[in-house]
Amino acid sequence: MLDGLSSGEIELVGRKVRLTHTDRIYFPEAGITKGHIIRYYLDISPLLLPHLRDRPLNLERFPEGVGAESFYQKNASAFFPSWLRTFSVDYPRAHKTNRHVLVDDAAGLIYLANLGTITFHAFLSRIDDLTHPDLLILDVDPPDLAGLTREESFKPVVETAFLLREELLALGMAPRVKTTGKRGLHLGVSLDRRSTYNEVRTALTELFTRLSERRPDLMSRAVRKEKRRHRVYLDALRMAMGATVAPPYTVRATAVASISMPVTWEELATLEHSQVYTVANALARVTSVGDLWAPLVTPGA
DNA sequence: GACCGGT
DNA sequence: ACCGGTCAACGCAAT
DNA sequence: ATTGCG
Ligand SMILES: [Mn+2]
Ligand SMILES: [Mn+2]
């Protein structure tokens, strides 16, 4: 484990960012401090930033570490620095507008990490066309966890992911896959932004319904846990306006400080669980394989 | 985590 | 200068 | 209208 960053002011892309409480233990079981998390986000920023750029973000913050109180933050606080860009999103049902933070560079990323942001959650559309997602995420969630180890709950998730891949290949798509860093998997496909969230979600729901009717022993579309029990949950609700997904390389609030990591399909076949990659080993891996999800956020690729 | 008002 | 209190989300769809 | 859910 590399040393974490220390408290004090650092300059990033010409911005001064003050780091505080860097010795605070954020992950007690793994002995990982807030300074370690900030160091990780700085090191991973070249790979992470393209996945955040121009997307409204939600922050999942743990100011006292992962065992303590946490909260989601959509609306930028008044005290956020003026150089941190925001984008206003209307929430008609809630009769309000939230100014979502945007992360353009390492300074913004590290400022928000210093607020105790462990997990960044990103929109699936970009601010220049917010109503049309440019990314399709197929969210494969694990069976009810009671009595299951990470490994046991992950096997049906992997089997489901391969079945979904076959369906998408038959439709002419070549999905990528990544760990979520919790217990599940995400498949990702680029979209051309010709369809709205509702249109994409309707098509996705049809695909999920078809597959779960073919393998009702393995998968379920039921939101209620009691209805799906031991079965994998095919979650189409991620593809909704205002919904967010954990992007590649973000840190998850698990005991081991796992991260969401793109993997090859070949690797997935032998992957034990979704928490293999952590802030402690991610850098070594991406140094050798690069960003397997870069084509999803690289124009023209 | 940071701000604010009261002591 | 140092507290203590306060704030920091939301929509889908099943029921 | 409520609420489980992520
Ligand atoms: Mn998921
Ligand atoms: Mn989900």
mmCIF file of C-alpha atoms (C1' of nucleotides) and ligand atoms in Angstrom:
data_model
loop_
_atom_site.group_PDB
_atom_site.id
_atom_site.type_symbol
_atom_site.label_atom_id
_atom_site.label_comp_id
_atom_site.label_asym_id
_atom_site.label_seq_id
_atom_site.Cartn_x
_atom_site.Cartn_y
_atom_site.Cartn_z
ATOM 1 C CA MET A 1 0.000 0.000 0.000
ATOM 2 C CA LEU A 2 1.440 3.321 -1.079
ATOM 3 C CA ASP A 3 1.450 6.252 1.322
ATOM 4 C CA GLY A 4 -1.596 8.467 1.299
ATOM 5 C CA LEU A 5 -1.566 12.177 0.646
ATOM 6 C CA SER A 6 -1.060 14.432 3.669
ATOM 7 C CA SER A 7 -3.171 17.279 4.970
ATOM 8 C CA GLY A 8 -2.382 20.706 3.571
ATOM 9 C CA GLU A 9 -2.746 22.591 0.342
ATOM 10 C CA ILE A 10 -1.875 21.062 -3.012
ATOM 11 C CA GLU A 11 -2.001 22.688 -6.413
ATOM 12 C CA LEU A 12 -3.669 20.808 -9.256
ATOM 13 C CA VAL A 13 -4.079 22.243 -12.751
ATOM 14 C CA GLY A 14 -3.526 25.705 -11.270
ATOM 15 C CA ARG A 15 -6.143 25.297 -8.512
ATOM 16 C CA LYS A 16 -5.307 25.246 -4.828
ATOM 17 C CA VAL A 17 -7.109 22.426 -3.027
ATOM 18 C CA ARG A 18 -6.936 22.075 0.751
ATOM 19 C CA LEU A 19 -6.785 18.522 2.063
ATOM 20 C CA THR A 20 -8.064 17.842 5.579
ATOM 21 C CA HIS A 21 -8.234 14.860 7.958
ATOM 22 C CA THR A 22 -6.051 12.773 5.647
ATOM 23 C CA ASP A 23 -5.069 10.386 8.461
ATOM 24 C CA ARG A 24 -8.683 9.526 9.271
ATOM 25 C CA ILE A 25 -9.360 5.796 8.923
ATOM 26 C CA TYR A 26 -11.963 5.401 6.170
ATOM 27 C CA PHE A 27 -11.802 1.608 5.771
ATOM 28 C CA PRO A 28 -11.066 0.100 9.203
ATOM 29 C CA GLU A 29 -10.792 -3.537 8.094
ATOM 30 C CA ALA A 30 -8.323 -2.694 5.342
ATOM 31 C CA GLY A 31 -6.497 0.025 7.293
ATOM 32 C CA ILE A 32 -7.090 2.520 4.487
ATOM 33 C CA THR A 33 -7.162 6.232 5.272
ATOM 34 C CA LYS A 34 -8.805 9.189 3.603
ATOM 35 C CA GLY A 35 -5.313 10.165 2.401
ATOM 36 C CA HIS A 36 -5.049 6.798 0.639
ATOM 37 C CA ILE A 37 -8.364 7.363 -1.130
ATOM 38 C CA ILE A 38 -7.301 10.815 -2.273
ATOM 39 C CA ARG A 39 -4.004 9.394 -3.510
ATOM 40 C CA TYR A 40 -5.903 6.698 -5.406
ATOM 41 C CA TYR A 41 -8.237 9.192 -7.080
ATOM 42 C CA LEU A 42 -5.291 11.358 -8.097
ATOM 43 C CA ASP A 43 -3.406 8.390 -9.548
ATOM 44 C CA ILE A 44 -6.433 7.019 -11.400
ATOM 45 C CA SER A 45 -7.640 10.416 -12.639
ATOM 46 C CA PRO A 46 -6.302 10.022 -16.207
ATOM 47 C CA LEU A 47 -8.530 6.968 -16.644
ATOM 48 C CA LEU A 48 -11.486 8.082 -14.535
ATOM 49 C CA LEU A 49 -11.954 11.657 -15.764
ATOM 50 C CA PRO A 50 -13.135 10.723 -19.284
ATOM 51 C CA HIS A 51 -15.957 8.700 -17.693
ATOM 52 C CA LEU A 52 -17.125 11.672 -15.601
ATOM 53 C CA ARG A 53 -16.720 14.493 -18.104
ATOM 54 C CA ASP A 54 -19.914 16.439 -18.938
ATOM 55 C CA ARG A 55 -22.075 14.125 -16.831
ATOM 56 C CA PRO A 56 -24.102 15.410 -13.884
ATOM 57 C CA LEU A 57 -22.865 13.610 -10.775
ATOM 58 C CA ASN A 58 -24.250 12.415 -7.479
ATOM 59 C CA LEU A 59 -21.822 12.160 -4.606
ATOM 60 C CA GLU A 60 -21.992 9.320 -2.105
ATOM 61 C CA ARG A 61 -20.199 10.760 0.892
ATOM 62 C CA PHE A 62 -18.781 9.141 4.031
ATOM 63 C CA PRO A 63 -17.132 11.978 5.964
ATOM 64 C CA GLU A 64 -16.340 9.702 8.938
ATOM 65 C CA GLY A 65 -15.506 6.560 6.947
ATOM 66 C CA VAL A 66 -17.472 3.577 5.695
ATOM 67 C CA GLY A 67 -18.773 2.378 9.055
ATOM 68 C CA ALA A 68 -20.358 5.708 9.880
ATOM 69 C CA GLU A 69 -23.182 7.873 8.621
ATOM 70 C CA SER A 70 -23.323 8.480 4.883
ATOM 71 C CA PHE A 71 -25.508 10.359 2.436
ATOM 72 C CA TYR A 72 -26.079 11.072 -1.242
ATOM 73 C CA GLN A 73 -25.608 14.590 -2.516
ATOM 74 C CA LYS A 74 -27.114 15.816 -5.764
ATOM 75 C CA ASN A 75 -27.190 19.551 -5.110
ATOM 76 C CA ALA A 76 -23.880 21.381 -4.930
ATOM 77 C CA SER A 77 -23.363 23.131 -1.600
ATOM 78 C CA ALA A 78 -23.128 26.931 -1.579
ATOM 79 C CA PHE A 79 -19.578 26.709 -0.268
ATOM 80 C CA PHE A 80 -18.248 24.697 -3.219
ATOM 81 C CA PRO A 81 -15.545 26.729 -5.017
ATOM 82 C CA SER A 82 -16.721 28.860 -7.919
ATOM 83 C CA TRP A 83 -14.349 27.108 -10.322
ATOM 84 C CA LEU A 84 -16.238 23.846 -9.811
ATOM 85 C CA ARG A 85 -18.738 23.680 -12.682
ATOM 86 C CA THR A 86 -22.351 22.722 -12.033
ATOM 87 C CA PHE A 87 -25.323 21.900 -14.228
ATOM 88 C CA SER A 88 -28.920 22.465 -13.182
ATOM 89 C CA VAL A 89 -31.273 19.517 -13.532
ATOM 90 C CA ASP A 90 -35.021 19.859 -12.980
ATOM 91 C CA TYR A 91 -36.838 17.344 -10.806
ATOM 92 C CA PRO A 92 -40.478 18.046 -11.642
ATOM 93 C CA ARG A 93 -41.888 15.457 -9.237
ATOM 94 C CA ALA A 94 -39.906 16.921 -6.382
ATOM 95 C CA HIS A 95 -40.693 20.499 -7.494
ATOM 96 C CA LYS A 96 -37.077 21.499 -7.402
ATOM 97 C CA THR A 97 -33.886 21.991 -9.345
ATOM 98 C CA ASN A 98 -30.540 20.580 -8.280
ATOM 99 C CA ARG A 99 -27.214 22.021 -9.360
ATOM 100 C CA HIS A 100 -25.245 18.843 -10.011
ATOM 101 C CA VAL A 101 -21.495 19.105 -9.812
ATOM 102 C CA LEU A 102 -19.417 18.342 -12.920
ATOM 103 C CA VAL A 103 -15.850 17.076 -12.708
ATOM 104 C CA ASP A 104 -13.584 18.445 -15.425
ATOM 105 C CA ASP A 105 -10.158 17.808 -14.002
ATOM 106 C CA ALA A 106 -8.094 16.457 -11.130
ATOM 107 C CA ALA A 107 -8.725 19.559 -9.016
ATOM 108 C CA GLY A 108 -12.472 18.998 -9.004
ATOM 109 C CA LEU A 109 -12.050 15.297 -8.411
ATOM 110 C CA ILE A 110 -9.731 15.790 -5.444
ATOM 111 C CA TYR A 111 -11.789 18.627 -3.952
ATOM 112 C CA LEU A 112 -14.814 16.317 -3.881
ATOM 113 C CA ALA A 113 -12.780 13.376 -2.565
ATOM 114 C CA ASN A 114 -11.712 15.597 0.311
ATOM 115 C CA LEU A 115 -15.401 16.087 1.186
ATOM 116 C CA GLY A 116 -15.539 12.386 1.951
ATOM 117 C CA THR A 117 -16.847 11.312 -1.432
ATOM 118 C CA ILE A 118 -16.084 7.616 -1.672
ATOM 119 C CA THR A 119 -18.332 6.840 -4.665
ATOM 120 C CA PHE A 120 -19.112 9.056 -7.626
ATOM 121 C CA HIS A 121 -22.374 8.264 -9.464
ATOM 122 C CA ALA A 122 -22.774 9.517 -13.028
ATOM 123 C CA PHE A 123 -25.656 10.194 -15.401
ATOM 124 C CA LEU A 124 -25.821 8.026 -18.529
ATOM 125 C CA SER A 125 -26.286 11.113 -20.703
ATOM 126 C CA ARG A 126 -24.152 14.225 -21.165
ATOM 127 C CA ILE A 127 -25.192 17.794 -20.522
ATOM 128 C CA ASP A 128 -25.302 18.807 -24.190
ATOM 129 C CA ASP A 129 -28.219 16.381 -24.692
ATOM 130 C CA LEU A 130 -29.391 15.304 -21.274
ATOM 131 C CA THR A 131 -32.546 13.520 -22.391
ATOM 132 C CA HIS A 132 -30.737 11.075 -24.718
ATOM 133 C CA PRO A 133 -28.378 8.578 -23.024
ATOM 134 C CA ASP A 134 -25.095 7.868 -24.822
ATOM 135 C CA LEU A 135 -24.447 4.817 -22.696
ATOM 136 C CA LEU A 136 -26.527 1.684 -22.167
ATOM 137 C CA ILE A 137 -25.768 -0.060 -18.884
ATOM 138 C CA LEU A 138 -27.181 -3.512 -18.238
ATOM 139 C CA ASP A 139 -27.216 -3.737 -14.467
ATOM 140 C CA VAL A 140 -26.911 -7.305 -13.190
ATOM 141 C CA ASP A 141 -27.566 -7.448 -9.461
ATOM 142 C CA PRO A 142 -26.810 -10.414 -7.187
ATOM 143 C CA PRO A 143 -29.361 -12.733 -5.576
ATOM 144 C CA ASP A 144 -30.521 -12.068 -2.050
ATOM 145 C CA LEU A 145 -27.349 -12.257 -0.044
ATOM 146 C CA ALA A 146 -28.531 -13.947 3.134
ATOM 147 C CA GLY A 147 -26.155 -16.799 3.799
ATOM 148 C CA LEU A 148 -24.256 -16.422 0.541
ATOM 149 C CA THR A 149 -20.581 -15.545 0.232
ATOM 150 C CA ARG A 150 -19.332 -13.063 -2.339
ATOM 151 C CA GLU A 151 -18.243 -16.011 -4.472
ATOM 152 C CA GLU A 152 -21.536 -17.910 -4.260
ATOM 153 C CA SER A 153 -23.689 -14.922 -5.123
ATOM 154 C CA PHE A 154 -21.372 -14.008 -8.006
ATOM 155 C CA LYS A 155 -21.609 -17.263 -9.997
ATOM 156 C CA PRO A 156 -25.178 -16.723 -11.257
ATOM 157 C CA VAL A 157 -24.300 -13.089 -11.973
ATOM 158 C CA VAL A 158 -21.503 -14.224 -14.278
ATOM 159 C CA GLU A 159 -23.684 -16.813 -15.978
ATOM 160 C CA THR A 160 -26.328 -14.149 -16.575
ATOM 161 C CA ALA A 161 -23.761 -11.724 -17.963
ATOM 162 C CA PHE A 162 -22.634 -14.242 -20.570
ATOM 163 C CA LEU A 163 -26.248 -14.905 -21.616
ATOM 164 C CA LEU A 164 -26.862 -11.171 -21.965
ATOM 165 C CA ARG A 165 -23.708 -10.880 -24.017
ATOM 166 C CA GLU A 166 -24.975 -13.495 -26.466
ATOM 167 C CA GLU A 167 -28.247 -11.600 -26.863
ATOM 168 C CA LEU A 168 -26.428 -8.335 -27.537
ATOM 169 C CA LEU A 169 -23.993 -9.924 -29.980
ATOM 170 C CA ALA A 170 -26.993 -11.263 -31.891
ATOM 171 C CA LEU A 171 -28.258 -7.673 -32.059
ATOM 172 C CA GLY A 172 -24.957 -6.510 -33.502
ATOM 173 C CA MET A 173 -23.612 -4.991 -30.284
ATOM 174 C CA ALA A 174 -20.300 -5.816 -28.639
ATOM 175 C CA PRO A 175 -20.812 -5.163 -24.938
ATOM 176 C CA ARG A 176 -17.993 -4.498 -22.502
ATOM 177 C CA VAL A 177 -18.181 -5.720 -18.918
ATOM 178 C CA LYS A 178 -16.937 -4.488 -15.548
ATOM 179 C CA THR A 179 -17.208 -5.366 -11.900
ATOM 180 C CA THR A 180 -19.357 -2.994 -9.902
ATOM 181 C CA GLY A 181 -17.055 -3.420 -6.923
ATOM 182 C CA LYS A 182 -20.030 -4.469 -4.768
ATOM 183 C CA ARG A 183 -21.586 -7.844 -5.726
ATOM 184 C CA GLY A 184 -22.729 -7.443 -9.332
ATOM 185 C CA LEU A 185 -21.661 -6.653 -12.883
ATOM 186 C CA HIS A 186 -22.327 -3.942 -15.448
ATOM 187 C CA LEU A 187 -22.420 -4.531 -19.204
ATOM 188 C CA GLY A 188 -21.886 -1.390 -21.261
ATOM 189 C CA VAL A 189 -22.753 -0.447 -24.844
ATOM 190 C CA SER A 190 -22.453 2.893 -26.659
ATOM 191 C CA LEU A 191 -25.681 4.533 -27.811
ATOM 192 C CA ASP A 192 -26.086 7.010 -30.659
ATOM 193 C CA ARG A 193 -28.324 9.364 -28.626
ATOM 194 C CA ARG A 194 -31.284 8.973 -30.969
ATOM 195 C CA SER A 195 -33.477 7.431 -28.263
ATOM 196 C CA THR A 196 -34.840 8.835 -25.027
ATOM 197 C CA TYR A 197 -34.406 7.163 -21.654
ATOM 198 C CA ASN A 198 -37.947 5.838 -21.808
ATOM 199 C CA GLU A 199 -37.401 4.342 -25.254
ATOM 200 C CA VAL A 200 -34.141 2.708 -24.242
ATOM 201 C CA ARG A 201 -35.636 1.409 -20.997
ATOM 202 C CA THR A 202 -38.640 -0.071 -22.795
ATOM 203 C CA ALA A 203 -36.386 -1.958 -25.219
ATOM 204 C CA LEU A 204 -34.149 -3.095 -22.364
ATOM 205 C CA THR A 205 -37.142 -4.298 -20.364
ATOM 206 C CA GLU A 206 -38.268 -6.373 -23.363
ATOM 207 C CA LEU A 207 -34.838 -7.974 -23.618
ATOM 208 C CA PHE A 208 -34.738 -8.655 -19.877
ATOM 209 C CA THR A 209 -38.246 -10.108 -19.944
ATOM 210 C CA ARG A 210 -37.430 -12.419 -22.833
ATOM 211 C CA LEU A 211 -34.307 -13.720 -21.138
ATOM 212 C CA SER A 212 -35.844 -14.115 -17.692
ATOM 213 C CA GLU A 213 -38.760 -16.055 -19.179
ATOM 214 C CA ARG A 214 -36.282 -18.401 -20.829
ATOM 215 C CA ARG A 215 -34.303 -18.889 -17.604
ATOM 216 C CA PRO A 216 -36.721 -18.234 -14.730
ATOM 217 C CA ASP A 217 -34.504 -20.412 -12.544
ATOM 218 C CA LEU A 218 -31.641 -17.934 -12.908
ATOM 219 C CA MET A 219 -33.051 -14.440 -13.403
ATOM 220 C CA SER A 220 -35.892 -12.212 -12.314
ATOM 221 C CA ARG A 221 -37.147 -8.755 -13.177
ATOM 222 C CA ALA A 222 -39.070 -8.411 -9.919
ATOM 223 C CA VAL A 223 -38.095 -5.343 -7.935
ATOM 224 C CA ARG A 224 -39.283 -7.004 -4.727
ATOM 225 C CA LYS A 225 -36.516 -9.126 -3.202
ATOM 226 C CA GLU A 226 -39.066 -11.527 -1.787
ATOM 227 C CA LYS A 227 -40.185 -12.356 -5.335
ATOM 228 C CA ARG A 228 -36.750 -12.996 -6.765
ATOM 229 C CA ARG A 229 -35.072 -14.625 -3.761
ATOM 230 C CA HIS A 230 -32.111 -16.677 -4.990
ATOM 231 C CA ARG A 231 -32.306 -15.276 -8.514
ATOM 232 C CA VAL A 232 -30.268 -12.575 -10.187
ATOM 233 C CA TYR A 233 -32.034 -9.226 -10.574
ATOM 234 C CA LEU A 234 -32.077 -7.697 -14.063
ATOM 235 C CA ASP A 235 -32.406 -4.023 -13.183
ATOM 236 C CA ALA A 236 -33.694 -1.863 -16.034
ATOM 237 C CA LEU A 237 -34.412 1.079 -13.739
ATOM 238 C CA ARG A 238 -30.865 2.405 -14.144
ATOM 239 C CA MET A 239 -31.897 3.603 -17.615
ATOM 240 C CA ALA A 240 -34.069 6.447 -16.382
ATOM 241 C CA MET A 241 -33.703 10.217 -16.487
ATOM 242 C CA GLY A 242 -32.022 11.264 -13.266
ATOM 243 C CA ALA A 243 -30.797 7.777 -12.427
ATOM 244 C CA THR A 244 -27.069 7.296 -12.044
ATOM 245 C CA VAL A 245 -24.564 4.448 -12.228
ATOM 246 C CA ALA A 246 -21.192 3.935 -10.588
ATOM 247 C CA PRO A 247 -18.649 4.578 -13.352
ATOM 248 C CA PRO A 248 -15.458 2.581 -13.914
ATOM 249 C CA TYR A 249 -12.722 3.138 -11.314
ATOM 250 C CA THR A 250 -14.902 4.701 -8.649
ATOM 251 C CA VAL A 251 -14.345 3.427 -5.095
ATOM 252 C CA ARG A 252 -17.086 1.463 -3.364
ATOM 253 C CA ALA A 253 -17.986 1.517 0.327
ATOM 254 C CA THR A 254 -16.982 -2.073 1.028
ATOM 255 C CA ALA A 255 -14.660 -3.466 3.696
ATOM 256 C CA VAL A 256 -11.799 -3.808 1.192
ATOM 257 C CA ALA A 257 -12.178 -0.487 -0.673
ATOM 258 C CA SER A 258 -13.029 -2.270 -3.892
ATOM 259 C CA ILE A 259 -13.459 -0.430 -7.156
ATOM 260 C CA SER A 260 -15.504 -0.887 -10.299
ATOM 261 C CA MET A 261 -13.052 -2.463 -12.756
ATOM 262 C CA PRO A 262 -13.441 -3.238 -16.464
ATOM 263 C CA VAL A 263 -12.427 -6.818 -17.297
ATOM 264 C CA THR A 264 -12.233 -8.859 -20.475
ATOM 265 C CA TRP A 265 -14.844 -11.530 -21.116
ATOM 266 C CA GLU A 266 -12.059 -14.070 -20.890
ATOM 267 C CA GLU A 267 -11.127 -12.787 -17.440
ATOM 268 C CA LEU A 268 -14.752 -12.793 -16.343
ATOM 269 C CA ALA A 269 -14.960 -16.551 -16.898
ATOM 270 C CA THR A 270 -12.596 -17.124 -13.965
ATOM 271 C CA LEU A 271 -13.257 -14.037 -11.834
ATOM 272 C CA GLU A 272 -14.099 -15.072 -8.250
ATOM 273 C CA HIS A 273 -16.226 -12.116 -7.203
ATOM 274 C CA SER A 274 -16.861 -8.414 -7.791
ATOM 275 C CA GLN A 275 -14.380 -7.131 -5.191
ATOM 276 C CA VAL A 276 -11.134 -8.532 -6.594
ATOM 277 C CA TYR A 277 -9.921 -5.083 -7.615
ATOM 278 C CA THR A 278 -9.303 -2.515 -4.895
ATOM 279 C CA VAL A 279 -7.570 0.822 -4.418
ATOM 280 C CA ALA A 280 -4.512 -1.226 -3.411
ATOM 281 C CA ASN A 281 -4.116 -3.199 -6.662
ATOM 282 C CA ALA A 282 -5.957 -1.185 -9.328
ATOM 283 C CA LEU A 283 -3.043 0.978 -10.417
ATOM 284 C CA ALA A 284 -0.784 -1.965 -11.191
ATOM 285 C CA ARG A 285 -3.506 -3.499 -13.327
ATOM 286 C CA VAL A 286 -4.447 -0.438 -15.357
ATOM 287 C CA THR A 287 -0.794 0.345 -15.938
ATOM 288 C CA SER A 288 -0.543 -2.924 -17.854
ATOM 289 C CA VAL A 289 -3.988 -3.172 -19.526
ATOM 290 C CA GLY A 290 -5.110 0.471 -19.801
ATOM 291 C CA ASP A 291 -8.814 1.372 -19.821
ATOM 292 C CA LEU A 292 -10.886 -1.439 -21.324
ATOM 293 C CA TRP A 293 -13.940 0.863 -21.231
ATOM 294 C CA ALA A 294 -12.285 3.828 -22.945
ATOM 295 C CA PRO A 295 -14.049 3.121 -26.280
ATOM 296 C CA LEU A 296 -17.405 3.753 -24.581
ATOM 297 C CA VAL A 297 -16.516 7.376 -23.809
ATOM 298 C CA THR A 298 -14.099 8.141 -26.654
ATOM 299 C CA PRO A 299 -15.784 9.885 -29.597
ATOM 300 C CA GLY A 300 -15.424 8.032 -32.861
ATOM 301 C CA ALA A 301 -13.877 4.955 -31.307
ATOM 302 C "C1'" DG B 1 -17.028 18.057 5.922
ATOM 303 C "C1'" DA B 2 -18.055 22.649 6.411
ATOM 304 C "C1'" DC B 3 -20.678 26.384 7.891
ATOM 305 C "C1'" DC B 4 -23.027 29.317 11.310
ATOM 306 C "C1'" DG B 5 -24.641 31.294 15.436
ATOM 307 C "C1'" DG B 6 -24.086 31.438 20.426
ATOM 308 C "C1'" DT B 7 -21.140 31.603 24.244
ATOM 309 C "C1'" DA C 1 -11.536 30.035 20.068
ATOM 310 C "C1'" DC C 2 -14.605 26.591 20.669
ATOM 311 C "C1'" DC C 3 -18.747 24.175 20.756
ATOM 312 C "C1'" DG C 4 -23.470 22.091 19.053
ATOM 313 C "C1'" DG C 5 -26.691 21.981 15.588
ATOM 314 C "C1'" DT C 6 -27.619 21.545 10.893
ATOM 315 C "C1'" DC C 7 -27.439 20.005 6.280
ATOM 316 C "C1'" DA C 8 -26.055 17.091 2.456
ATOM 317 C "C1'" DA C 9 -31.588 12.310 -2.834
ATOM 318 C "C1'" DC C 10 -34.545 10.559 -5.996
ATOM 319 C "C1'" DG C 11 -37.966 8.045 -9.340
ATOM 320 C "C1'" DC C 12 -39.859 3.683 -10.891
ATOM 321 C "C1'" DA C 13 -43.357 0.421 -10.552
ATOM 322 C "C1'" DA C 14 -45.667 -3.036 -7.720
ATOM 323 C "C1'" DT C 15 -49.215 -3.122 -4.321
ATOM 324 C "C1'" DA D 1 -51.207 6.916 -1.895
ATOM 325 C "C1'" DT D 2 -47.652 4.149 -0.164
ATOM 326 C "C1'" DT D 3 -43.399 1.907 -0.214
ATOM 327 C "C1'" DG D 4 -39.456 -1.426 -1.542
ATOM 328 C "C1'" DC D 5 -35.758 -0.829 -3.988
ATOM 329 C "C1'" DG D 6 -31.050 0.530 -5.887
HETATM 330 MN MN MN E 1 -26.053 -3.048 -9.788
HETATM 331 MN MN MN E 2 -29.380 -2.151 -9.598
#
